[in-house]
Each structure stands twice: as C-alpha cells, then as structure tokens.
mmCIF file of C-alpha atoms and ligand atoms in Angstrom:
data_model
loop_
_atom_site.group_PDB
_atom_site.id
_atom_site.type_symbol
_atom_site.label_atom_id
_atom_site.label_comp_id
_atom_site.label_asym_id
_atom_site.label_seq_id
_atom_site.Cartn_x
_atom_site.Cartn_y
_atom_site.Cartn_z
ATOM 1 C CA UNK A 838 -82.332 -27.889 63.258
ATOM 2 C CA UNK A 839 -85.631 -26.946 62.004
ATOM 3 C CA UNK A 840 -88.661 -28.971 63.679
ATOM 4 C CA UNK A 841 -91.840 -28.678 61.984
ATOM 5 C CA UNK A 842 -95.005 -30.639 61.928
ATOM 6 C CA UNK A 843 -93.842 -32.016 58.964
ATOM 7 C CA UNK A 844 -90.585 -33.213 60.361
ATOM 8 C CA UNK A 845 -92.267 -34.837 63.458
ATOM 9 C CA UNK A 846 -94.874 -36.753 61.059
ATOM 10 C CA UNK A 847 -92.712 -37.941 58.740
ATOM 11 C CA UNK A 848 -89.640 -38.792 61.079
ATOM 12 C CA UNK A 849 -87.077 -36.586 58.404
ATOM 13 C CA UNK A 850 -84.430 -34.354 59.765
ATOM 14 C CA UNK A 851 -84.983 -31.288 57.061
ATOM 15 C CA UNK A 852 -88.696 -30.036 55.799
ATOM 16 C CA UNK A 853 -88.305 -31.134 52.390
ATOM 17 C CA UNK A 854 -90.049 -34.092 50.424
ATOM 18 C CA UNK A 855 -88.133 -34.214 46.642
ATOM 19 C CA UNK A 856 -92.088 -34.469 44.922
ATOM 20 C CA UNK A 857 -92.836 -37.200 42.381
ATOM 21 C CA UNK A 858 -91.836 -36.655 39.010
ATOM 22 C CA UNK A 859 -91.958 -38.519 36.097
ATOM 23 C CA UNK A 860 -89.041 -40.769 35.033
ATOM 24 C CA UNK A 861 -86.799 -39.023 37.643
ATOM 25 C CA UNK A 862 -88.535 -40.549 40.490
ATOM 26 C CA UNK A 863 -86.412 -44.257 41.149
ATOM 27 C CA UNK A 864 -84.561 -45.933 43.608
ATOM 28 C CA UNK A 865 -81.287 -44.224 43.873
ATOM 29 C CA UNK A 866 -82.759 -40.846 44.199
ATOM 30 C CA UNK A 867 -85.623 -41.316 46.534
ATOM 31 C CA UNK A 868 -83.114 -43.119 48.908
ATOM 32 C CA UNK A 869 -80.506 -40.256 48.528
ATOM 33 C CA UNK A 870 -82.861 -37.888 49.294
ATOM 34 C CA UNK A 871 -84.142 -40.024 52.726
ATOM 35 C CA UNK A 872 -80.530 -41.132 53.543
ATOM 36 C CA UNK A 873 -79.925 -36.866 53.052
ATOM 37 C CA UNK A 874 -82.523 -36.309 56.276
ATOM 38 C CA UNK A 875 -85.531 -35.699 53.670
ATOM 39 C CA UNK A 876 -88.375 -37.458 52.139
ATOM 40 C CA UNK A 877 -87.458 -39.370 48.871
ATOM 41 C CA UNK A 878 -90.276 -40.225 47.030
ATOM 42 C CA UNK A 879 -90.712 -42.993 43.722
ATOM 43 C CA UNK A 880 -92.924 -41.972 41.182
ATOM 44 C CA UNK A 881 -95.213 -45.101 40.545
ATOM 45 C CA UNK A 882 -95.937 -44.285 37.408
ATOM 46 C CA UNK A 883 -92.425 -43.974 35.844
ATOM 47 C CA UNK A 884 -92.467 -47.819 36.355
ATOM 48 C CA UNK A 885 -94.142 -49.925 33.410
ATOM 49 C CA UNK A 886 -96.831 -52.086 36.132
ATOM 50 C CA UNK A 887 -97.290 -52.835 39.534
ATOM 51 C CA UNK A 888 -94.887 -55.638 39.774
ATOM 52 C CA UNK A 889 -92.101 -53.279 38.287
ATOM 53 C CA UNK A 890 -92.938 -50.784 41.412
ATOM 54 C CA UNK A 891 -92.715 -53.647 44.131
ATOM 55 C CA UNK A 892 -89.241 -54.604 42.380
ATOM 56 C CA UNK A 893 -88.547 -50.444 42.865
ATOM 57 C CA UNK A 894 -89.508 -50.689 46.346
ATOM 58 C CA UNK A 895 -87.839 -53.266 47.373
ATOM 59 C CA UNK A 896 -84.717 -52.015 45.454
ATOM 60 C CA UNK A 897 -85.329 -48.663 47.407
ATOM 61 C CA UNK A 898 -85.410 -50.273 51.112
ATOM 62 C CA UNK A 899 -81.802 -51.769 50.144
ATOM 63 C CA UNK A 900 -80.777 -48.449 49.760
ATOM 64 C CA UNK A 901 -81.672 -46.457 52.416
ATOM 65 C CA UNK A 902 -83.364 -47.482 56.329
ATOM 66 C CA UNK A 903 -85.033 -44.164 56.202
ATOM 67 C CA UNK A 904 -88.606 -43.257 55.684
ATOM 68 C CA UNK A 905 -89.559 -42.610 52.095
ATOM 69 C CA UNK A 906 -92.990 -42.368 49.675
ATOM 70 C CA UNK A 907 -94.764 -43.174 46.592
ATOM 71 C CA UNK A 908 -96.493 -40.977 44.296
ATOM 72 C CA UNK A 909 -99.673 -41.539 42.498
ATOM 73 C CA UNK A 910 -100.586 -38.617 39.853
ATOM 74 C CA UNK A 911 -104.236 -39.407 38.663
ATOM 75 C CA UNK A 912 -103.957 -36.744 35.252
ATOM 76 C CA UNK A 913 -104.866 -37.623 31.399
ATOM 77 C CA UNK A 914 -102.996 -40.168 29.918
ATOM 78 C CA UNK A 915 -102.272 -41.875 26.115
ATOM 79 C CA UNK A 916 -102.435 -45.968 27.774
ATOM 80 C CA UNK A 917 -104.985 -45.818 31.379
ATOM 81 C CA UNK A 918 -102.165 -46.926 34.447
ATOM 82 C CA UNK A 919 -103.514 -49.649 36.706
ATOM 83 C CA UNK A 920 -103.476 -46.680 39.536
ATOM 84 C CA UNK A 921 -105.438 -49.607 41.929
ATOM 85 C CA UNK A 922 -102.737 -52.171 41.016
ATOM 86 C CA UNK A 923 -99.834 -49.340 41.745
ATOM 87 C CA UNK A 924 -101.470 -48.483 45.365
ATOM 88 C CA UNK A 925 -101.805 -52.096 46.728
ATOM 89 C CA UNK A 926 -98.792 -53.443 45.457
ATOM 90 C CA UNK A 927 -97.030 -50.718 47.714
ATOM 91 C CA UNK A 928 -99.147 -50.965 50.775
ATOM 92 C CA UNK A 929 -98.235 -54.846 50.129
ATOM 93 C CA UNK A 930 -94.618 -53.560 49.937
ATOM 94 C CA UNK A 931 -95.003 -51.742 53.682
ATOM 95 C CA UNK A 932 -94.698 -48.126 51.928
ATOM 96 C CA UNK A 933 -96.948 -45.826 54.340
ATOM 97 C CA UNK A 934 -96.025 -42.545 52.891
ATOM 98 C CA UNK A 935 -97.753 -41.592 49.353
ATOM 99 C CA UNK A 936 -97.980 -38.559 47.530
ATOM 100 C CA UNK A 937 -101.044 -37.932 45.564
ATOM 101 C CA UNK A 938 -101.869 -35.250 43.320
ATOM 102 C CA UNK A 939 -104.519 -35.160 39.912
ATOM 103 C CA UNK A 940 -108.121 -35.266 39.265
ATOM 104 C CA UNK A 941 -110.825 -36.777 41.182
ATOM 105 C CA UNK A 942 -108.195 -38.037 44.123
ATOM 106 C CA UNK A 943 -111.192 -38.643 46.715
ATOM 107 C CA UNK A 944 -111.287 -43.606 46.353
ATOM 108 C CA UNK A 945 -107.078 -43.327 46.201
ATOM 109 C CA UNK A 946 -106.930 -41.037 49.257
ATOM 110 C CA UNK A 947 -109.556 -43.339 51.322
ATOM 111 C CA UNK A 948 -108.062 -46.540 49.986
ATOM 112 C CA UNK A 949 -104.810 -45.097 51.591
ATOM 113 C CA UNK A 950 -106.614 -43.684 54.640
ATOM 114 C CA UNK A 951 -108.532 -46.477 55.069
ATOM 115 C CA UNK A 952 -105.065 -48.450 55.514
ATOM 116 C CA UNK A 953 -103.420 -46.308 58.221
ATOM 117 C CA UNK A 954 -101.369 -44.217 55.669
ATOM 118 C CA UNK A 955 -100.014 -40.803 55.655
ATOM 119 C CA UNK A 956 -101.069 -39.015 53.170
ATOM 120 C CA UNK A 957 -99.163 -35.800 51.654
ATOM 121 C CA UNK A 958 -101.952 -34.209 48.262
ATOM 122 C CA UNK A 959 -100.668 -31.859 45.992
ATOM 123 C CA UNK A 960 -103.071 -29.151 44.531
ATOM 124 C CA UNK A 961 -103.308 -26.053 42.614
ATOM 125 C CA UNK A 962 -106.135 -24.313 44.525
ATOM 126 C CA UNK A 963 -107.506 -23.296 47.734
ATOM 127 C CA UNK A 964 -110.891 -25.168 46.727
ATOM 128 C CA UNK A 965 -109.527 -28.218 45.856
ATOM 129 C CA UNK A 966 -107.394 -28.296 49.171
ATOM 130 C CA UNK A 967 -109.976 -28.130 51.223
ATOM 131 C CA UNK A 968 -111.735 -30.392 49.527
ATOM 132 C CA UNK A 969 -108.773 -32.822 50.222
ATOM 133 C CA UNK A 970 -108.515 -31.613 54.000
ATOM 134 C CA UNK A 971 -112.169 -32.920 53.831
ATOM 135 C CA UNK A 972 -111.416 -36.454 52.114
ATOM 136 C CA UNK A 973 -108.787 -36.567 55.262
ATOM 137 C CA UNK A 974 -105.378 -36.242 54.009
ATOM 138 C CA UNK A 975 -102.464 -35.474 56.524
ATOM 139 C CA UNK A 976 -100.821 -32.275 54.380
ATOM 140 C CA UNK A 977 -101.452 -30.360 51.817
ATOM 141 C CA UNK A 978 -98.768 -29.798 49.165
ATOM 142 C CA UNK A 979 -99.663 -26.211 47.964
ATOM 143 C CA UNK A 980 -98.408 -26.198 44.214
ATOM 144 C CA UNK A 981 -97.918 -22.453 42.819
ATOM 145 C CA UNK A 982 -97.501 -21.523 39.026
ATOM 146 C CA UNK A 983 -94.046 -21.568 38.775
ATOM 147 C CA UNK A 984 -94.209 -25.191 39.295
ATOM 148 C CA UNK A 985 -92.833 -28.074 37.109
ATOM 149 C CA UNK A 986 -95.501 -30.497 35.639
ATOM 150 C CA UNK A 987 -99.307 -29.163 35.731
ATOM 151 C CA UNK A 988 -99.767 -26.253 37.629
ATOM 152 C CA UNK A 989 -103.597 -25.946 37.369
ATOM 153 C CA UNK A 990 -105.588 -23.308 34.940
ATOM 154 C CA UNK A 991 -105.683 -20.557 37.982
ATOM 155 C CA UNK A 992 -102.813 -19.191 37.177
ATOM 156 C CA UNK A 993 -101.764 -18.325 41.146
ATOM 157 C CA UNK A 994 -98.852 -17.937 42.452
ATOM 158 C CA UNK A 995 -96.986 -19.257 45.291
ATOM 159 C CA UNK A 996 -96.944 -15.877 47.448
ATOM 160 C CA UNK A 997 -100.588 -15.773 47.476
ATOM 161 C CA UNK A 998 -101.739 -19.187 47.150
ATOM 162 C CA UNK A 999 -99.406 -19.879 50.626
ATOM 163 C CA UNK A 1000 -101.036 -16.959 51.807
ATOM 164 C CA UNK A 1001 -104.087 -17.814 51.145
ATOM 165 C CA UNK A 1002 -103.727 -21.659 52.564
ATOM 166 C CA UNK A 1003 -102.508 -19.836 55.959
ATOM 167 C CA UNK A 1004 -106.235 -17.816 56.112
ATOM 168 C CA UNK A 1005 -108.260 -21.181 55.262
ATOM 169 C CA UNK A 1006 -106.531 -24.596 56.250
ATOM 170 C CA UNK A 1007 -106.909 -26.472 59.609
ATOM 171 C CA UNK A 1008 -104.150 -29.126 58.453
ATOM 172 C CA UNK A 1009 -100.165 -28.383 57.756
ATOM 173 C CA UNK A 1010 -98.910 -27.712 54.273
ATOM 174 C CA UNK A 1011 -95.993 -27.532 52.524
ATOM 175 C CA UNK A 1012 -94.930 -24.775 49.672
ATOM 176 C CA UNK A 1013 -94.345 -26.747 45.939
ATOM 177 C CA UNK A 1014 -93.307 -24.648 42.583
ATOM 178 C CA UNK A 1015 -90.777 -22.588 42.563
ATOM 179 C CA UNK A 1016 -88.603 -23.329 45.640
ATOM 180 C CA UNK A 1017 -84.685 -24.097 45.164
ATOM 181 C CA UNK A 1018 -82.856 -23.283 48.139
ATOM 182 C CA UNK A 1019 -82.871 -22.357 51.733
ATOM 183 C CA UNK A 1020 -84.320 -18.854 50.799
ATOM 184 C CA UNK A 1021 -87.447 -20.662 49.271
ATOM 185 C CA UNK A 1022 -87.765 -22.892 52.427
ATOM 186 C CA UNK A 1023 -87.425 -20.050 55.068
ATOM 187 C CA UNK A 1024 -90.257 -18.503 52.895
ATOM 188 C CA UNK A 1025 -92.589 -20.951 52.908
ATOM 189 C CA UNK A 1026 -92.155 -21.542 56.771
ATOM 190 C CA UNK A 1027 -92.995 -17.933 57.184
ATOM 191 C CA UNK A 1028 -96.142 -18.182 54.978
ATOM 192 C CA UNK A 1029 -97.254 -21.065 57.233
ATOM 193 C CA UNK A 1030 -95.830 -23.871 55.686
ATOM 194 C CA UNK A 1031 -94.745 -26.895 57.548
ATOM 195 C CA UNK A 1032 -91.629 -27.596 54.651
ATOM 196 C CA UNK A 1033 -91.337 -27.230 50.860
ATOM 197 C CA UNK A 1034 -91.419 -29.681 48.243
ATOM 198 C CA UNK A 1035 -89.047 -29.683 45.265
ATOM 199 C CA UNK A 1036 -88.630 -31.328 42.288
ATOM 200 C CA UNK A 1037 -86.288 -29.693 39.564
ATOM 201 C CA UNK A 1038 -83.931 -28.774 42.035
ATOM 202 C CA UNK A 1039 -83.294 -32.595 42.997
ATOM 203 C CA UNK A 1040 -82.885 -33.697 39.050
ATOM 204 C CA UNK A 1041 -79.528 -31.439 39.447
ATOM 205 C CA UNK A 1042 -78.045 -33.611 42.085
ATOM 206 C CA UNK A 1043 -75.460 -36.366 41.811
ATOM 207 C CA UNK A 1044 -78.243 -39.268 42.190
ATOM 208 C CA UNK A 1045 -80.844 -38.057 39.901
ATOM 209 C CA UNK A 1046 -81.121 -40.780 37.413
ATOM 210 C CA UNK A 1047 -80.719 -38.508 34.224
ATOM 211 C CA UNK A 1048 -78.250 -37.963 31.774
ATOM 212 C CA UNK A 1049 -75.393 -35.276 32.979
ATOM 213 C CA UNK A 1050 -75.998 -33.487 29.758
ATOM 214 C CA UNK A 1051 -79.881 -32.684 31.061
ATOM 215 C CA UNK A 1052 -78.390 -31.658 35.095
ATOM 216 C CA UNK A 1053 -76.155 -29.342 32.618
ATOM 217 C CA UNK A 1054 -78.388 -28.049 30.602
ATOM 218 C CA UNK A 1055 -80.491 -26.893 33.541
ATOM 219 C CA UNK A 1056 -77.461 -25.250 35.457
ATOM 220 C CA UNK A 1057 -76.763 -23.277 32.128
ATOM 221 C CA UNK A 1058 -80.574 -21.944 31.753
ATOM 222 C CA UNK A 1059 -82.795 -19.002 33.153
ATOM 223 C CA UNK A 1060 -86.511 -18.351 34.363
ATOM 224 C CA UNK A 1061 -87.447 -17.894 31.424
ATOM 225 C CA UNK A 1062 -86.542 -21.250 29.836
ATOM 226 C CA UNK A 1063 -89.300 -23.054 30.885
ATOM 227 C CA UNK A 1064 -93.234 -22.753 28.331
ATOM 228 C CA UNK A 1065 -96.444 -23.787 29.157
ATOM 229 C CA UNK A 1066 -97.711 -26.764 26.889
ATOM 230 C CA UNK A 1067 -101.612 -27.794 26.890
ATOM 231 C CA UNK A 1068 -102.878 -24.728 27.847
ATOM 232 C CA UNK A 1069 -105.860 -24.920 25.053
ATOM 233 C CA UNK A 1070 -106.394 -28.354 25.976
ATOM 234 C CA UNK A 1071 -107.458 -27.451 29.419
ATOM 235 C CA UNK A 1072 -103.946 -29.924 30.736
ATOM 236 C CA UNK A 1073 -101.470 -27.429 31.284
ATOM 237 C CA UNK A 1074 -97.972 -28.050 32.027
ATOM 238 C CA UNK A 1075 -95.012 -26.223 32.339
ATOM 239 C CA UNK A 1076 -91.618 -28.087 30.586
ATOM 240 C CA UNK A 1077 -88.640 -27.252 29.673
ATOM 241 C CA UNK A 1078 -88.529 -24.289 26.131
ATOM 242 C CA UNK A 1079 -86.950 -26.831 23.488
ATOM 243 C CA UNK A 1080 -87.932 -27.282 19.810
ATOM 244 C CA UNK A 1081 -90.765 -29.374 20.660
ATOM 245 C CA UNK A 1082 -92.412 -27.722 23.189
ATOM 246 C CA UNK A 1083 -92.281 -24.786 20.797
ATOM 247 C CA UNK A 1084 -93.690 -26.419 18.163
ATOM 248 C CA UNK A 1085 -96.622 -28.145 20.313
ATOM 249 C CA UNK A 1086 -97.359 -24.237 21.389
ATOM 250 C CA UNK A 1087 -96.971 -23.542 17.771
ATOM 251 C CA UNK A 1088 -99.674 -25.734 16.410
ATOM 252 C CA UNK A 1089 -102.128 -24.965 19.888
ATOM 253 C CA UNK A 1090 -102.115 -21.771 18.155
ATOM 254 C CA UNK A 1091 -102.914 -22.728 14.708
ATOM 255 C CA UNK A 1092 -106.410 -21.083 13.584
ATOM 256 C CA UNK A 1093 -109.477 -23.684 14.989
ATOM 257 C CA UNK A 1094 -106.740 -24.729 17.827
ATOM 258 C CA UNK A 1095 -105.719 -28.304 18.056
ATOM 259 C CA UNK A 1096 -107.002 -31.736 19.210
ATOM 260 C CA UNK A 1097 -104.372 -33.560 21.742
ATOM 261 C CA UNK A 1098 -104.225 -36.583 18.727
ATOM 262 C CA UNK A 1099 -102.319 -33.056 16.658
ATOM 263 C CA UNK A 1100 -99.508 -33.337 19.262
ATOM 264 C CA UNK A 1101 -99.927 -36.866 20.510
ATOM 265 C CA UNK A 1102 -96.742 -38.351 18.776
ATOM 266 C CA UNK A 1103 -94.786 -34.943 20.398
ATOM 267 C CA UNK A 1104 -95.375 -34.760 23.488
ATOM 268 C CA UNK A 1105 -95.238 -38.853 24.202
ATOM 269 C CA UNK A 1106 -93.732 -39.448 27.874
ATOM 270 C CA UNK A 1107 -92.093 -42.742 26.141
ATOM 271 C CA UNK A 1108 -90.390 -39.641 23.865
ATOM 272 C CA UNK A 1109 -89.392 -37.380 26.749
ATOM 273 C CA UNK A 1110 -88.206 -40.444 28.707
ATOM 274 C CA UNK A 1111 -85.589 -40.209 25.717
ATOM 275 C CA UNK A 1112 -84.578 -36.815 26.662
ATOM 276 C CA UNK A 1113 -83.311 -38.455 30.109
ATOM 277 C CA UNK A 1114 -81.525 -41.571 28.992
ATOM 278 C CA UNK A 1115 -79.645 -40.058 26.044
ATOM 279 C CA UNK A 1116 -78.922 -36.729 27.253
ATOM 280 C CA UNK A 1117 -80.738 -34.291 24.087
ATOM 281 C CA UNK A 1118 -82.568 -31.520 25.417
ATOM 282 C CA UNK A 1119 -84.450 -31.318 22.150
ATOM 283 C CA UNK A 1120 -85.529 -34.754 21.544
ATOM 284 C CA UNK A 1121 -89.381 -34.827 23.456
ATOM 285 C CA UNK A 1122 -91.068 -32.878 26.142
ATOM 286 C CA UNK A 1123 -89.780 -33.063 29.598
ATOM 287 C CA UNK A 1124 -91.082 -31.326 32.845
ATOM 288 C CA UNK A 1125 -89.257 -28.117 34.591
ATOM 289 C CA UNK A 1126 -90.286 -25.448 36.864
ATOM 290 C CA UNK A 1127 -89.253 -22.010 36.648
ATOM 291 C CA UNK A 1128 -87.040 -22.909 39.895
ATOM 292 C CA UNK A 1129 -84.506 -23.699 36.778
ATOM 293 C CA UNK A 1130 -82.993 -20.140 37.113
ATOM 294 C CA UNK A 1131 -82.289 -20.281 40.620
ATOM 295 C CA UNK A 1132 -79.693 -23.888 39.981
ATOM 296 C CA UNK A 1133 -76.466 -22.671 39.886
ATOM 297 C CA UNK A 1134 -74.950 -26.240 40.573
ATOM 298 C CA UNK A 1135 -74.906 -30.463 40.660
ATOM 299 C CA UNK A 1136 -74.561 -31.211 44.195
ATOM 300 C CA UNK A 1137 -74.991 -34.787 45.811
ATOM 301 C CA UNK A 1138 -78.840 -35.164 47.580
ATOM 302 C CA UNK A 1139 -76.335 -34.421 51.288
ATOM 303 C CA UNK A 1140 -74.326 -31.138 50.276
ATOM 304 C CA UNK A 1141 -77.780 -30.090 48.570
ATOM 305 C CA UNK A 1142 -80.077 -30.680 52.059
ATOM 306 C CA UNK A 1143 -76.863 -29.698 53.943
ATOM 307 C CA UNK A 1144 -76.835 -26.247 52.869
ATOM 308 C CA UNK A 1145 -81.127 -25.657 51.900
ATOM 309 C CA UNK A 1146 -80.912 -26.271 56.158
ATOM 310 C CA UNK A 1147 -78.252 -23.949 56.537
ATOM 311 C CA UNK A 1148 -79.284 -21.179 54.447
ATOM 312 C CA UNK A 1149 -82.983 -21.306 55.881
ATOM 313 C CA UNK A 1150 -82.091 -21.200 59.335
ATOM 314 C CA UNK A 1151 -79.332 -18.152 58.732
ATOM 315 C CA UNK A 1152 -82.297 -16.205 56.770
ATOM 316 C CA UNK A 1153 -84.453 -17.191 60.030
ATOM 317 C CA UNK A 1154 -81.668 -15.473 62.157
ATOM 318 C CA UNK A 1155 -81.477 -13.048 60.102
ATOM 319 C CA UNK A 1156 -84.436 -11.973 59.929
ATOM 320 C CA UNK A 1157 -85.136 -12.229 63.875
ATOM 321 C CA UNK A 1158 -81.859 -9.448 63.860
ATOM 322 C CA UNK A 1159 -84.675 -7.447 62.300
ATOM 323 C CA UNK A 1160 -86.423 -6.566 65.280
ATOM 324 C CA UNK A 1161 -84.518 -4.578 67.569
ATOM 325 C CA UNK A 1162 -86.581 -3.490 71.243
ATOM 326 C CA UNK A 1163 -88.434 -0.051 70.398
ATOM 327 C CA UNK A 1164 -86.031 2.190 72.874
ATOM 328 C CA UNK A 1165 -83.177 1.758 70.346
ATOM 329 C CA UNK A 1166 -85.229 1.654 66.961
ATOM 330 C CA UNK A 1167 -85.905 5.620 68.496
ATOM 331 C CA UNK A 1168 -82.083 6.711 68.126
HETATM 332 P P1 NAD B 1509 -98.341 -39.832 28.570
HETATM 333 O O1 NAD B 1509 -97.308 -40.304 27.596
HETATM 334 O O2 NAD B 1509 -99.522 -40.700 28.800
HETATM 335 O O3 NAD B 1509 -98.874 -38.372 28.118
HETATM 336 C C1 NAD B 1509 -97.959 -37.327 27.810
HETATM 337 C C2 NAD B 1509 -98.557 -36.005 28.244
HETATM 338 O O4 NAD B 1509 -99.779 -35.810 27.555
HETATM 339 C C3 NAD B 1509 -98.900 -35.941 29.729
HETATM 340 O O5 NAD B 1509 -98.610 -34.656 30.228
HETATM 341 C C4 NAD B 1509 -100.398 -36.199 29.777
HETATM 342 O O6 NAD B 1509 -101.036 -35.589 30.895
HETATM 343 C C5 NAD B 1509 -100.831 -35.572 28.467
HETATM 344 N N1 NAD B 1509 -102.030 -36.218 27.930
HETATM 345 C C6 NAD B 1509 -102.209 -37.547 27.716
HETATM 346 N N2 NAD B 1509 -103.441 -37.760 27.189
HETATM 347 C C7 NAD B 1509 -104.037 -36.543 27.081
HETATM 348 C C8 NAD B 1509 -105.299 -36.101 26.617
HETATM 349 N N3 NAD B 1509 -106.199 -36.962 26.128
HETATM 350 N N4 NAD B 1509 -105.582 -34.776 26.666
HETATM 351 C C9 NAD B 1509 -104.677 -33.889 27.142
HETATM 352 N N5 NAD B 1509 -103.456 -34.248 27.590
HETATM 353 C C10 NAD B 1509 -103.135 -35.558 27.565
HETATM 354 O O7 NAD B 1509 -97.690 -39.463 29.970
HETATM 355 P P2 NAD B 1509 -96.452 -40.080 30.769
HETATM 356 O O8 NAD B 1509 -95.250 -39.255 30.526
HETATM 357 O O9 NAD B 1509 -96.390 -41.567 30.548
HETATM 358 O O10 NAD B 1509 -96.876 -39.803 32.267
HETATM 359 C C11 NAD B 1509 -97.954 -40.507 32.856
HETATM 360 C C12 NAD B 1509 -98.803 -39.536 33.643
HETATM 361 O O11 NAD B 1509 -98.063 -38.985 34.724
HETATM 362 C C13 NAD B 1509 -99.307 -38.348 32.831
HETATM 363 O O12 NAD B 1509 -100.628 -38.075 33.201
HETATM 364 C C14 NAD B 1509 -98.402 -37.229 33.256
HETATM 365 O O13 NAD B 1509 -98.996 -35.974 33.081
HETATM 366 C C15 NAD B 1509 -98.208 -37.562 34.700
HETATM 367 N N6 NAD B 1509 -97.033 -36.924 35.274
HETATM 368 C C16 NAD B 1509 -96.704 -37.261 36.512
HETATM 369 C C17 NAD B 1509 -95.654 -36.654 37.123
HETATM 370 C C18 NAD B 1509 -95.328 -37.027 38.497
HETATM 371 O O14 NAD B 1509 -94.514 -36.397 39.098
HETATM 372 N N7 NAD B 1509 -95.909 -38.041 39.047
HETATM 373 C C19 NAD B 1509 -94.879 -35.720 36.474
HETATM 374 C C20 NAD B 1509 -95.202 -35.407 35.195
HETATM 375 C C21 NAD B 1509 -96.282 -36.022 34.604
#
C-alpha cells in the first residue's frame, strides 16, 4: 500500500483523485472511482444549475459510502455559471472535498475554507501555486502541458514544473497532465508529489459516462492526436485532433487572427457534449491530454486503480534494487 499525505487527508486507499472534467464528471464515475480506493470527483459545471448538482450529489452518495469531491473551474465561458449557487448547494449537500482550478480562485477558496473544507487547486505555474498556498488551500494539483483542458500559456512541463514545486512549496501536491499508469504515479511520488491526478485515463474505464465509440477512439490514438485550440485567444486548451479542432486552429491562423465570436458556434461545450452522447469523434471539440497514447485499454475504475497501485509500487521496488551497498558496486 502506498501511504501518502494525500491518502491520510483524504481517507482513499490509492494517491489518485480522477480530476474534474467536463461532461465526464457524474455520478457513476466519481463513485467508481471512490468505491475503487480513489477520489471521484463531479464536475459542477457539467450540470445545467445548482439544483441539478444537489440532485448529482445526492445520486452520488447512493452510490458509493466513500469520500468523494466537487469541482469548480472558474475559466471564460459563452452563458456566466452561478459558481456561488454551485458551491453552497454542495456544502448544503455535506460535500467537503472540492477541486478548484481557473482564474482569480482567491472568494471560492475562502468561501470553502471559511467552511472547514479541504481544498485540492489545480494550477499551471509555480506563481500561481503559491499564491494559492497563500489563499490556504490543502494541495496543490500541479498541472503540466501535456494536460487535458487548459494547460496555462507557460508552456512547462510536468518534469520541471514537479521539480520545481519540490524547491518552492511548504504544502503537498499532486502531479496532473500527462499521467496514465503506475509509471506516471511512481514518478510523481519521486518528484515530491503526494499522488497524481488523472483525467483522460478515467474516460477509458467501464463507468465513464461516454459513448464506447469515444473510450475506442482513444485506445486506437497516439501522442500526437491531441492540438492546442485558443492559443491566440490567450485560453488555451488542449482537445482531442478532429475536423473541428483543425479548423478552429485553421481560422486562429487566418491573416488579422480571429475573435472567439469566429469560432463560437465550433467550439460550443453544448456541441462537444454531442461528441459524448452520440459517440462521433468529429462532431464538436472535446478535451484530451496527451496521456491518450499511453491507453492501451477500457478497464472498470477497480482493475484500473488495481494495477496503477501495483505497477507504482513494483517500479518503487525496483528502483530501490538500484542501489546495491558500495563493497559490491566495486566488483
Ligand atoms: P462553453 O460552451 O461556455 O465554452 C466553450 C469553450 O470556449 C471553453 O473552453 C471556454 O473556456 C471557451 N470560451 C468561452 N468563452 C470564451 C471567450 N470569451 N474567450 C475565449 N474562450 C472562451 O464551455 P463549457 O463546455 O460549457 O464548459 C464550461 C466551463 O468549464 C468552460 O470555461 C470550460 O473551459 C470549463 N471546463 C471545465 C473542465 C473541468 O474539468 N471542470 C474541463 C473542461 C472545460
């Protein structure tokens, strides 16, 4: 068993919270994941108001007995979310876990502080986690490039950026972007992390509320299937390489650039939401990491946390095999 700071604050059995993601994040996954040993999460803003998400909560704690969180992304959006509405209707609801992640975080984080929560932010820079660590959050989720969703306009990594939270953080973190399997998770622990958060990987399991033809389509793809989208418009995000994503790069590139109205009807959520519930890759823009080349398979949320635990600890063992007392590294 792996026992982390992570594990002990969040009462989970594995280091792994599946991170909020839009239209993915609902009942039946959040509580696999718990029931699994890790932190499930629901993604407020996949439902359509604050009454929807105390329905999801509620729907959630029939599934599982086991810890699990709400996410509240603060980012641009076409219609404004009622993000106060989303965060007292789950306190209300007993929810005590939330993941936060976006612009200008600082009233959410104290609302949540301020009522005894634990609070896990996700961030794409050293400055901005420290500013967090400041506001008093409990962990840091440190979000790489190769990450699904926005990844920042930095442009670092998740070698270095781990790195560089192990030189300048006082509080645990967890790795996010780019992590798959137990490999990924042994990784992060030895960069300093407390866990690892994933997202892709869990939309390939059993419970993931998408259609089978999307789980496919992501076994059958490569690193290099996934495009950043936004990137002029200072909103980055990294989705899946389809024929809309490549045209919304397309016209970003147009001579005089575009304005986000140019792409508006393209890149809709309500259009990639499609993408889920009929199963067509193509139809609207939908979030992916570059994490997509390491699934290989459609496991349920238990054989997938069964063997990320496994795999971790073997690549722990094996790496303690590495160092051998110095009398016999002489011979
Ligand atoms: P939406 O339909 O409101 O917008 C679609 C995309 O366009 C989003 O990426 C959004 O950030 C971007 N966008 C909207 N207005 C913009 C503007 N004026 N300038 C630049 N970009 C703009 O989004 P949605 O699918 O309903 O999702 C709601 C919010 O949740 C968005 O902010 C989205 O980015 C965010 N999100 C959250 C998660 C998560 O895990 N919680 C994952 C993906 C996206």
């Amino acid at each position: 068993m792996l026992v982390t700071p992570l594990t002990k604050l969040l009462d989970i059995r594995v280091p792994v919270v599946q991170g909020g993601m839009q239209w993915v994040g609902l009942p039946p996954l959040a509580a696999a994941v718990s029931n699994a040993g890790g932190l499930g999460i629901l993604t407020a803003l996949t439902q359509p108001n604050p009454e929807a998400l105390r329905q999801a909560i509620r729907e959630t704690r029939k599934l599982t007995s086991k810890n699990f969180g709400v996410n509240i992304t603060l980012l641009p959006t076409i219609n404004p979310p009622d993000y106060e509405g989303y965060a007292k209707v789950a306190i209300e609801e007993g929810v005590r876990i939330f993941e936060t992640a976006g612009n200008s975080p600082g009233k959410l984080i104290k609302y949540f502080k301020d009522n005894g929560c634990i609070v896990i932010h996700k961030c794409t820079t050293i400055r901005h986690a420290k500013s967090a660590q400041r506001l008093g959050v409990d962990v840091l989720s440190i979000d790489g490039f190769e990450c699904a969703g926005h990844p920042g306009e930095e442009d670092i990594g998740g070698l270095v950026l781990l790195a560089r939270a192990a030189q300048e953080l006082q509080i645990p973190y967890i790795s996010s972007g780019g992590i798959a399997d137990g490999r990924g998770l042994a990784a992060s622990l030895a960069l300093g992390a407390a866990g690892a958060n994933m997202g892709t990987r869990f939309m390939c399991t059993v419970e993931a509320p998408i259609h089978q033809n999307i789980k496919e389509k992501i076994v059958a793809s490569t690193e290099q299937d996934t495009v950043h989208i936004f990137r002029t418009l200072h909103n980055t995000a990294r989705v899946f390489k389809n024929k809309v994503s490549t045209e919304v790069v397309s016209i970003e590139r147009r001579p005089g650039g575009a304005k986000f109205e140019d792409v508006r009807e393209l890149v809709s959520g309500a259009r990639g939401k499609k993408v889920y519930e009929t199963g067509d890759p193509d139809y609207g823009i939908w979030s992916a990491g570059v994490s997509v080349g390491l699934i290989k398979d459609i496991p349920t949320c238990e054989e997938l946390l069964k063997r990320i635990e496994k795999e971790a600890e073997e690549v722990i063992d094996g790496l303690a095999k590495l160092k051998v007392p110095n009398e016999k590294a002489k011979l």
